[in-house]
CSV table of C-alpha atoms in Angstrom, one decimal:
chain,number,residue,atom,x,y,z
A,15,MET,CA,-3.8,-10.9,-7.2
A,16,PRO,CA,-4.1,-7.2,-6.5
A,17,ILE,CA,-1.9,-4.3,-7.2
A,18,LYS,CA,-0.5,-2.4,-4.3
A,19,ILE,CA,-0.8,1.4,-4.6
A,20,PRO,CA,0.0,4.4,-2.3
A,21,ARG,CA,-2.7,5.3,0.2
A,22,GLY,CA,-5.1,8.0,-1.2
A,23,LEU,CA,-4.0,7.7,-4.9
A,24,PRO,CA,-6.8,9.3,-7.0
A,25,ALA,CA,-6.8,6.4,-9.4
A,26,ARG,CA,-8.2,4.2,-6.6
A,27,ASP,CA,-11.8,5.3,-7.1
A,28,ILE,CA,-11.7,4.6,-10.8
A,29,LEU,CA,-10.1,1.2,-10.3
A,30,ASP,CA,-12.8,0.4,-7.7
A,31,ALA,CA,-15.5,1.4,-10.1
A,32,GLU,CA,-14.1,-1.0,-12.7
A,33,ARG,CA,-13.9,-3.8,-10.1
A,34,ILE,CA,-10.1,-3.9,-10.3
A,35,PHE,CA,-8.7,-5.2,-7.0
A,36,ALA,CA,-6.2,-2.7,-5.6
A,37,LEU,CA,-4.8,-2.8,-2.0
A,38,GLU,CA,-3.2,-0.1,0.0
A,39,GLN,CA,-0.1,-0.9,2.1
A,40,PRO,CA,-1.5,-2.2,5.3
A,41,GLU,CA,-3.8,-4.8,3.6
A,42,ALA,CA,-1.1,-5.8,1.1
A,43,GLU,CA,1.5,-6.5,3.8
A,44,ARG,CA,-0.7,-9.1,5.4
A,45,GLN,CA,-0.3,-11.3,2.3
A,46,ARG,CA,2.7,-13.5,2.7
A,47,VAL,CA,4.2,-13.2,-0.8
A,48,ARG,CA,7.1,-11.2,-2.3
A,49,PRO,CA,5.3,-8.8,-4.6
A,50,LEU,CA,6.7,-7.8,-8.0
A,51,ARG,CA,8.2,-4.4,-7.5
A,52,LEU,CA,7.6,-1.8,-10.3
A,53,VAL,CA,8.5,1.8,-10.6
A,54,ILE,CA,6.8,4.1,-13.2
A,55,LEU,CA,8.6,7.2,-14.5
A,56,ASN,CA,5.6,9.2,-15.6
A,57,LEU,CA,6.5,11.9,-18.1
A,58,MET,CA,3.0,12.6,-19.4
A,59,PRO,CA,1.4,15.9,-18.6
A,60,LYS,CA,-1.8,14.4,-17.3
A,61,LYS,CA,-0.3,12.3,-14.5
A,62,ILE,CA,-3.5,11.0,-12.9
A,63,GLU,CA,-4.9,9.8,-16.3
A,64,THR,CA,-1.7,8.0,-17.2
A,65,GLU,CA,-1.5,6.5,-13.7
A,66,THR,CA,-4.9,5.0,-14.1
A,67,GLN,CA,-4.3,3.7,-17.6
A,68,LEU,CA,-1.1,1.9,-16.5
A,69,LEU,CA,-2.5,0.6,-13.3
A,70,ARG,CA,-5.5,-0.8,-15.2
A,71,LEU,CA,-3.1,-2.9,-17.4
A,72,ILE,CA,-0.8,-3.9,-14.5
A,73,SER,CA,-3.8,-5.1,-12.5
A,74,LYS,CA,-4.6,-7.8,-15.2
A,75,SER,CA,-1.6,-9.9,-14.0
A,76,PRO,CA,-2.4,-12.6,-11.4
A,77,LEU,CA,0.6,-11.3,-9.4
A,78,GLN,CA,0.7,-8.9,-6.5
A,79,VAL,CA,2.5,-5.8,-7.8
A,80,ASP,CA,4.0,-3.1,-5.6
A,81,VAL,CA,4.1,0.2,-7.5
A,82,ASP,CA,6.3,3.3,-6.9
A,83,PHE,CA,6.1,6.5,-9.0
A,84,MET,CA,9.1,8.5,-10.2
A,85,THR,CA,9.3,12.0,-11.5
A,86,THR,CA,12.0,14.2,-13.0
A,87,SER,CA,13.5,16.9,-10.8
A,88,THR,CA,14.6,19.0,-13.8
A,89,HIS,CA,11.1,19.7,-15.2
A,90,GLU,CA,8.2,21.4,-13.6
A,91,SER,CA,4.9,19.7,-14.4
A,92,LYS,CA,2.1,22.2,-15.1
A,93,HIS,CA,-0.9,19.9,-15.5
A,94,VAL,CA,-1.0,18.3,-12.0
A,95,SER,CA,-0.9,19.8,-8.6
A,96,ALA,CA,2.4,20.1,-6.7
A,97,ASP,CA,0.7,18.4,-3.8
A,98,HIS,CA,0.0,15.3,-5.9
A,99,LEU,CA,3.6,15.1,-6.9
A,100,VAL,CA,4.9,15.6,-3.4
A,101,LYS,CA,2.5,13.0,-2.0
A,102,PHE,CA,2.9,10.2,-4.5
A,103,TYR,CA,6.1,10.8,-6.5
A,104,GLU,CA,9.8,10.6,-5.8
A,105,SER,CA,12.9,11.6,-7.8
A,106,LEU,CA,15.8,9.4,-8.7
A,107,ASN,CA,17.8,10.6,-5.8
A,108,ALA,CA,15.1,9.2,-3.3
A,109,LEU,CA,14.8,5.9,-5.1
A,110,HIS,CA,18.4,5.4,-6.1
A,111,ASP,CA,19.2,2.6,-3.6
A,112,ASN,CA,16.1,0.6,-4.5
A,113,TYR,CA,16.0,-2.4,-6.8
A,114,TYR,CA,13.0,-3.3,-9.0
A,115,ASP,CA,11.7,-6.1,-11.1
A,116,GLY,CA,10.4,-3.7,-13.7
A,117,LEU,CA,10.5,0.0,-14.8
A,118,VAL,CA,7.9,1.7,-17.0
A,119,ILE,CA,8.9,4.9,-18.8
A,120,THR,CA,6.0,6.7,-20.4
A,121,GLY,CA,5.9,8.9,-23.5
A,122,ALA,CA,5.9,12.6,-23.5
A,123,PRO,CA,4.6,15.3,-26.0
A,124,VAL,CA,8.1,16.4,-26.9
A,125,GLU,CA,8.9,14.2,-30.0
A,126,HIS,CA,9.0,17.4,-32.1
A,127,LEU,CA,12.1,18.5,-30.2
A,128,GLU,CA,15.7,17.2,-30.6
A,129,PHE,CA,16.5,15.0,-27.7
A,130,ASP,CA,19.1,17.5,-26.3
A,131,GLN,CA,16.4,20.2,-26.4
A,132,VAL,CA,14.2,18.4,-23.9
A,133,ASP,CA,14.9,20.0,-20.5
A,134,TYR,CA,15.1,16.7,-18.7
A,135,TRP,CA,17.1,14.8,-21.3
A,136,GLU,CA,20.3,14.5,-19.2
A,137,GLU,CA,18.2,13.3,-16.2
A,138,PHE,CA,16.5,10.8,-18.5
A,139,LYS,CA,19.8,9.4,-19.5
A,140,GLN,CA,20.9,9.2,-15.8
A,141,ILE,CA,17.7,7.2,-15.1
A,142,LEU,CA,18.5,4.8,-17.9
A,143,ASP,CA,22.0,4.4,-16.6
A,144,TRP,CA,20.7,3.7,-13.1
A,145,SER,CA,18.2,1.2,-14.5
A,146,SER,CA,21.0,-0.9,-16.1
A,147,SER,CA,22.0,-2.0,-12.6
A,148,HIS,CA,18.9,-1.6,-10.5
A,149,VAL,CA,16.0,-2.9,-12.8
A,150,PHE,CA,15.5,-6.3,-14.3
A,151,SER,CA,13.4,-5.3,-17.3
A,152,THR,CA,12.1,-1.9,-18.6
A,153,MET,CA,9.0,-1.1,-20.7
A,154,TYR,CA,9.3,2.1,-22.7
A,155,LEU,CA,6.3,3.8,-24.3
A,156,CYS,CA,6.3,6.1,-27.4
A,157,TRP,CA,8.7,9.0,-26.8
A,158,GLY,CA,10.3,7.1,-23.9
A,159,ALA,CA,11.0,4.3,-26.4
A,160,MET,CA,12.4,6.6,-29.0
A,161,GLY,CA,14.7,8.3,-26.5
A,162,ALA,CA,15.9,4.9,-25.1
A,163,LEU,CA,16.5,3.4,-28.5
A,164,CYS,CA,18.6,6.5,-29.5
A,165,TYR,CA,20.6,6.6,-26.3
A,166,ARG,CA,21.1,2.9,-25.8
A,167,TYR,CA,21.4,1.7,-29.4
A,168,GLY,CA,22.0,4.7,-31.7
A,169,VAL,CA,18.6,4.4,-33.4
A,170,ARG,CA,17.8,7.7,-34.9
A,171,LYS,CA,14.5,9.5,-34.5
A,172,HIS,CA,13.1,11.2,-37.6
A,173,MET,CA,10.2,13.6,-38.0
A,174,LEU,CA,7.2,12.5,-40.1
A,175,ASP,CA,5.5,14.5,-42.9
A,176,THR,CA,2.1,13.7,-41.3
A,177,LYS,CA,1.3,12.9,-37.7
A,178,ILE,CA,0.6,9.2,-37.2
A,179,PHE,CA,-2.7,9.5,-35.4
A,180,GLY,CA,-5.3,6.8,-34.9
A,181,VAL,CA,-5.6,3.0,-34.6
A,182,PHE,CA,-3.3,1.1,-37.0
A,183,PRO,CA,-2.9,-2.6,-37.9
A,184,GLN,CA,0.3,-4.2,-36.8
A,185,TYR,CA,1.5,-7.5,-38.3
A,186,LEU,CA,2.8,-10.1,-35.8
A,187,GLN,CA,6.4,-10.9,-36.7
A,188,ASP,CA,7.0,-14.0,-34.6
A,189,GLU,CA,4.1,-16.0,-33.2
A,190,TYR,CA,6.5,-17.9,-30.8
A,191,CYS,CA,7.9,-14.8,-29.1
A,192,PHE,CA,7.3,-14.9,-25.4
A,193,LEU,CA,6.1,-11.2,-25.2
A,194,THR,CA,3.5,-11.6,-28.1
A,195,ASN,CA,2.5,-15.1,-27.3
A,196,GLY,CA,-1.2,-15.4,-28.0
A,197,PHE,CA,-1.4,-12.4,-30.3
A,198,ASP,CA,-3.5,-12.6,-33.4
A,199,GLU,CA,-1.6,-12.3,-36.7
A,200,ILE,CA,-2.9,-8.7,-36.8
A,201,ALA,CA,-3.2,-6.5,-33.7
A,202,LEU,CA,-4.5,-3.0,-33.6
A,203,GLN,CA,-2.4,-0.3,-31.8
A,204,PRO,CA,-3.2,3.3,-31.2
A,205,HIS,CA,-0.5,5.8,-32.3
A,206,SER,CA,-0.2,9.5,-31.7
A,207,ARG,CA,3.2,10.9,-32.7
A,208,LEU,CA,5.0,13.2,-35.0
A,209,ALA,CA,8.1,11.2,-35.2
A,210,GLY,CA,9.3,7.6,-35.9
A,211,VAL,CA,12.5,5.6,-35.6
A,212,ASP,CA,14.9,4.7,-38.4
A,213,GLU,CA,14.0,1.1,-39.3
A,214,GLY,CA,17.4,0.5,-40.9
A,215,ASP,CA,19.1,1.4,-37.6
A,216,VAL,CA,16.9,-1.1,-35.8
A,217,ALA,CA,17.5,-3.9,-38.4
A,218,ARG,CA,21.3,-3.4,-38.2
A,219,HIS,CA,21.5,-3.8,-34.4
A,220,SER,CA,21.9,-7.4,-33.5
A,221,ASP,CA,20.5,-7.0,-30.0
A,222,LEU,CA,17.1,-5.7,-31.2
A,223,GLN,CA,14.1,-7.6,-32.7
A,224,VAL,CA,10.9,-6.2,-34.2
A,225,LEU,CA,7.9,-8.0,-32.8
A,226,THR,CA,5.1,-6.1,-34.5
A,227,TRP,CA,5.2,-4.0,-37.7
A,228,GLY,CA,2.6,-2.1,-39.7
A,229,PRO,CA,2.6,-0.8,-43.3
A,230,GLN,CA,1.5,2.7,-42.2
A,231,SER,CA,2.9,3.0,-38.7
A,232,GLY,CA,6.1,1.0,-39.0
A,233,PRO,CA,7.4,-0.9,-35.9
A,234,GLY,CA,5.0,-1.0,-33.1
A,235,LEU,CA,6.8,-3.2,-30.7
A,236,ILE,CA,10.6,-3.8,-30.4
A,237,ALA,CA,12.5,-5.7,-27.8
A,238,THR,CA,16.0,-6.7,-26.9
A,239,LYS,CA,16.5,-10.4,-27.5
A,240,ASP,CA,16.8,-11.0,-23.7
A,241,PHE,CA,13.6,-8.9,-23.1
A,242,SER,CA,15.5,-6.7,-20.6
A,243,GLU,CA,14.1,-3.8,-22.6
A,244,VAL,CA,10.8,-3.5,-24.4
A,245,PHE,CA,9.9,-0.6,-26.7
A,246,ALA,CA,6.2,0.1,-27.5
A,247,LEU,CA,6.1,2.9,-30.1
A,248,GLY,CA,2.4,3.2,-29.9
A,249,HIS,CA,0.0,3.6,-27.0
A,250,TRP,CA,-1.6,0.3,-26.1
A,251,GLU,CA,-2.2,1.8,-22.7
A,252,TYR,CA,-4.6,4.4,-24.1
A,253,GLY,CA,-8.2,4.3,-22.9
A,254,LYS,CA,-11.2,4.3,-25.2
A,255,TYR,CA,-11.6,8.0,-25.4
A,256,THR,CA,-7.9,9.2,-25.2
A,257,LEU,CA,-7.5,9.8,-29.0
A,258,ALA,CA,-10.9,11.6,-29.1
A,259,GLU,CA,-9.8,13.9,-26.3
A,260,GLU,CA,-6.5,14.6,-28.0
A,261,TYR,CA,-8.4,15.4,-31.3
A,262,GLU,CA,-10.7,17.8,-29.5
A,263,ARG,CA,-7.8,19.4,-27.6
A,264,ASP,CA,-5.8,20.1,-30.8
A,265,LYS,CA,-8.9,21.5,-32.5
A,266,ALA,CA,-9.6,23.8,-29.6
A,267,LYS,CA,-6.1,25.2,-29.9
A,268,GLY,CA,-7.1,26.4,-33.4
A,269,MET,CA,-4.6,24.0,-35.1
A,270,ASP,CA,-5.4,23.7,-38.8
A,271,ASN,CA,-3.4,20.5,-39.4
A,272,VAL,CA,-5.3,18.2,-37.0
A,273,PRO,CA,-5.9,14.8,-38.7
A,274,LEU,CA,-9.0,12.8,-38.0
A,275,PRO,CA,-7.9,9.8,-36.0
A,276,TYR,CA,-7.6,6.9,-38.5
A,277,ASN,CA,-9.7,3.8,-38.1
A,278,TYR,CA,-11.2,5.1,-34.8
A,279,PHE,CA,-14.6,6.8,-35.2
A,280,PRO,CA,-17.4,4.8,-37.0
A,281,ASP,CA,-17.7,6.1,-40.5
A,282,ASP,CA,-15.0,8.6,-39.7
A,283,ASP,CA,-17.7,10.6,-37.9
A,284,PRO,CA,-16.3,12.2,-34.7
A,285,THR,CA,-19.9,12.6,-33.3
A,286,LYS,CA,-20.1,8.8,-33.0
A,287,GLU,CA,-18.7,6.8,-30.2
A,288,PRO,CA,-15.3,5.3,-31.0
A,289,LEU,CA,-14.7,1.6,-30.9
A,290,PHE,CA,-12.3,0.2,-28.3
A,291,ALA,CA,-10.5,-2.3,-30.6
A,292,TRP,CA,-7.1,-2.8,-29.0
A,293,ARG,CA,-7.8,-3.6,-25.3
A,294,ALA,CA,-7.3,-7.4,-25.6
A,295,HIS,CA,-3.8,-7.1,-27.1
A,296,ALA,CA,-2.9,-4.4,-24.6
A,297,ASN,CA,-3.9,-6.6,-21.7
A,298,LEU,CA,-2.1,-9.6,-23.2
A,299,LEU,CA,1.2,-7.8,-23.8
A,300,TRP,CA,1.4,-6.5,-20.2
A,301,ARG,CA,0.4,-9.8,-18.7
A,302,ASN,CA,3.1,-11.6,-20.8
A,303,TRP,CA,5.7,-9.0,-19.8
A,304,LEU,CA,4.9,-9.2,-16.1
A,305,ASN,CA,4.7,-13.0,-16.3
A,306,TRP,CA,8.2,-13.2,-18.0
A,307,VAL,CA,9.6,-10.8,-15.3
A,308,TYR,CA,8.1,-12.9,-12.5
A,309,GLN,CA,9.5,-16.2,-14.0
A,310,THR,CA,13.0,-14.9,-14.5
A,311,THR,CA,13.7,-12.3,-11.9
A,312,PRO,CA,15.7,-13.3,-8.8
A,313,TYR,CA,13.9,-13.5,-5.5
A,314,ASP,CA,16.5,-11.3,-4.0
A,315,LEU,CA,16.5,-8.1,-6.1
A,316,ALA,CA,20.0,-7.3,-4.8
A,317,GLU,CA,21.2,-9.9,-7.4
A,318,VAL,CA,20.0,-7.8,-10.3
A,319,PRO,CA,23.3,-5.9,-10.8
A,320,SER,CA,25.3,-9.1,-11.2
A,321,LEU,CA,22.8,-10.7,-13.5
A,322,ARG,CA,22.5,-7.6,-15.7
A,323,ALA,CA,26.4,-7.3,-15.9
A,324,ALA,CA,26.6,-11.0,-16.9
A,325,LYS,CA,23.7,-10.6,-19.3
A,326,ARG,CA,22.0,-13.6,-17.7
A,327,LEU,CA,18.4,-12.5,-18.2
A,328,GLY,CA,16.4,-15.4,-19.6
A,329,THR,CA,16.9,-17.0,-23.0
A,330,ASP,CA,17.7,-15.4,-26.3
A,331,ARG,CA,14.6,-16.2,-28.3
A,332,SER,CA,15.7,-14.7,-31.6
A,333,ILE,CA,13.2,-13.4,-34.1
A,334,ARG,CA,12.1,-15.8,-36.8
A,335,HIS,CA,11.3,-13.3,-39.4
A,336,ARG,CA,13.2,-10.3,-40.8
A,337,PRO,CA,11.7,-7.0,-39.8
A,338,GLY,CA,8.9,-6.1,-42.1
A,339,SER,CA,5.5,-7.7,-43.0
A,340,PRO,CA,5.5,-11.5,-43.1
A,341,ARG,CA,3.2,-11.3,-46.1
A,342,ASP,CA,4.5,-10.7,-49.5
A,343,ASP,CA,1.2,-10.3,-51.4
A,344,GLY,CA,0.7,-6.6,-50.6
A,345,PHE,CA,-2.4,-7.3,-48.5
A,346,GLU,CA,-3.2,-4.4,-46.1
A,347,PRO,CA,-6.1,-5.2,-43.9
A,348,PHE,CA,-8.7,-2.7,-42.9
A,349,ARG,CA,-7.6,-0.1,-45.5
A,350,ASN,CA,-11.1,-0.2,-47.2
A,351,THR,CA,-13.4,-1.6,-44.6
A,352,GLY,CA,-11.6,-0.8,-41.3
A,353,TYR,CA,-12.1,-2.9,-38.2
A,354,GLY,CA,-15.8,-2.5,-38.0
A,355,VAL,CA,-15.4,1.3,-38.0
A,356,ARG,CA,-14.8,2.5,-41.6
A,357,SER,CA,-17.3,2.5,-44.4
A,358,GLU,CA,-16.6,0.4,-47.5
A,359,GLY,CA,-15.2,2.2,-50.6
């Protein structure tokens, strides 16, 4: 089934070129189905690029999905035209009375700041409070995940000695979990962040479960046990060249501490074309999430507040392993040979 997007959205041309079926409002309304309603809070500077990445993943679901875009009113975006924001985005005030099956909150390049130093932190918390009664399930990405874990569950963010930058192996923690159903035992996930979360805080909170974990990158996917909140600390939504573009951007700024993206360029040679090695797991995660939302959300979204209040969101499918690698033999895949991209030795 197609995704329903606002008329004139720039991502439409890219989606058409990739043979992704996207309908604008008049065509979509002729289909006699109740579409899944999603709203995306896009905090990334390059709005159009992020829109395209997320719509590409959402389109892989067999469901018709109706998408709205939200922006903060307390932060001025400098990398997208004001006309684009006015035409396609709304603030919380405008969307406040709407109910949604799902909310997506992106990352933002502010992980080096304390949360209360981010100019839209108070508005971010207001949006999370609103989502508790107006949204059935929320997917948080990178900084959005760190911020939500801190605000909701007291999970502390900590700065890293070295930026986690590249494509890292993640060990599957529970092969029967609904969200990671069909995952290989090892999934690759892009990361690009200067901060991480306190794993002890996560382990101590009974409502949270770690679904994927890596020896270098730590937790990659965390969820509440009822799946009402999903926290992806990496960037499965990234396109093939996103890490390369970030690498060139940082070098162009004259930064002297820019790490080469790990496990990304063949032979660690940035002149060679990177390998797109995480696409299948990215598509599977988003399809699983949308499928779970579709199966468990009420037909009448006005029922969401009472279901959220009663904590009646699906089944508690508790994790079957303690957080951490399910292997105890010290095996770390791809450290020497990579995933088809690193030379032996």
